[in-house]
Amino acid sequence: WETLTLKRLVGNAFSTFFQVMEEAFVLMLQDILEGSCSEQIIKAWRELFGFMAKTMLRGQEQASNNLLS
């Protein structure tokens, strides 16, 4: 039970971290590109960032499963 709770806490922390990083990245992108940062550009970057975050979260989950097994 404690192991499952720890896995959820760690997973939630990483998930929240990536959400905050995505928002910060989009704000930076808008600042750098100014008026030429369209919704299409933001959507494309969010998709890429989401893919990378999911991949890293999956790797983190597998690593924590190996450590806690």
Short mmCIF file of C-alpha atoms in Angstrom, two decimals:
data_model
loop_
_atom_site.label_atom_id
_atom_site.label_comp_id
_atom_site.label_asym_id
_atom_site.label_seq_id
_atom_site.Cartn_x
_atom_site.Cartn_y
_atom_site.Cartn_z
CA TRP A 1 0.00 0.00 0.00
CA GLU A 2 2.77 2.45 0.94
CA THR A 3 4.69 1.60 -2.23
CA LEU A 4 1.61 2.30 -4.37
CA THR A 5 1.04 5.62 -2.59
CA LEU A 6 4.69 6.61 -3.09
CA LYS A 7 4.50 5.77 -6.81
CA ARG A 8 1.38 7.93 -7.18
CA LEU A 9 2.93 10.85 -5.32
CA VAL A 10 6.10 10.74 -7.41
CA GLY A 11 4.12 10.32 -10.63
CA ASN A 12 1.84 13.23 -9.77
CA ALA A 13 4.82 15.43 -8.92
CA PHE A 14 6.49 14.70 -12.25
CA SER A 15 3.23 15.21 -14.13
CA THR A 16 2.68 18.59 -12.46
CA PHE A 17 6.28 19.55 -13.18
CA PHE A 18 5.84 18.86 -16.89
CA GLN A 19 2.57 20.82 -17.01
CA VAL A 20 4.27 23.84 -15.45
CA MET A 21 7.25 23.48 -17.80
CA GLU A 22 4.92 23.33 -20.81
CA GLU A 23 3.17 26.53 -19.77
CA ALA A 24 6.51 28.27 -19.15
CA PHE A 25 7.78 27.11 -22.54
CA VAL A 26 4.69 28.42 -24.34
CA LEU A 27 5.01 31.80 -22.58
CA MET A 28 8.68 31.98 -23.57
CA LEU A 29 7.82 31.04 -27.15
CA GLN A 30 5.17 33.76 -27.33
CA ASP A 31 7.64 36.28 -25.93
CA ILE A 32 10.39 35.35 -28.38
CA LEU A 33 8.19 35.09 -31.49
CA GLU A 34 5.97 38.01 -30.50
CA GLY A 35 3.27 38.57 -33.14
CA SER A 36 4.31 35.65 -35.32
CA CYS A 37 3.44 33.03 -32.69
CA SER A 38 0.15 31.66 -34.02
CA GLU A 39 -2.20 29.24 -32.32
CA GLN A 40 -1.06 26.62 -34.84
CA ILE A 41 2.56 27.04 -33.72
CA ILE A 42 1.56 26.82 -30.06
CA LYS A 43 -0.53 23.72 -30.73
CA ALA A 44 2.35 22.01 -32.56
CA TRP A 45 4.80 22.75 -29.72
CA ARG A 46 2.29 21.59 -27.10
CA GLU A 47 1.87 18.30 -28.99
CA LEU A 48 5.64 17.80 -29.16
CA PHE A 49 6.12 18.77 -25.52
CA GLY A 50 3.28 16.44 -24.51
CA PHE A 51 4.86 13.55 -26.40
CA MET A 52 8.24 14.15 -24.75
CA ALA A 53 6.68 14.49 -21.30
CA LYS A 54 4.67 11.28 -21.67
CA THR A 55 7.78 9.44 -22.82
CA MET A 56 9.78 10.69 -19.83
CA LEU A 57 6.94 9.91 -17.42
CA ARG A 58 6.70 6.39 -18.81
CA GLY A 59 10.46 5.95 -18.33
CA GLN A 60 10.26 7.32 -14.79
CA GLU A 61 7.42 4.93 -13.99
CA GLN A 62 9.36 1.95 -15.33
CA ALA A 63 12.44 2.98 -13.34
CA SER A 64 10.47 3.39 -10.12
CA ASN A 65 8.79 0.00 -10.71
CA ASN A 66 12.24 -1.58 -11.04
CA LEU A 67 13.53 0.12 -7.88
CA LEU A 68 10.48 -0.72 -5.78
CA SER A 69 10.11 -4.30 -6.97
#
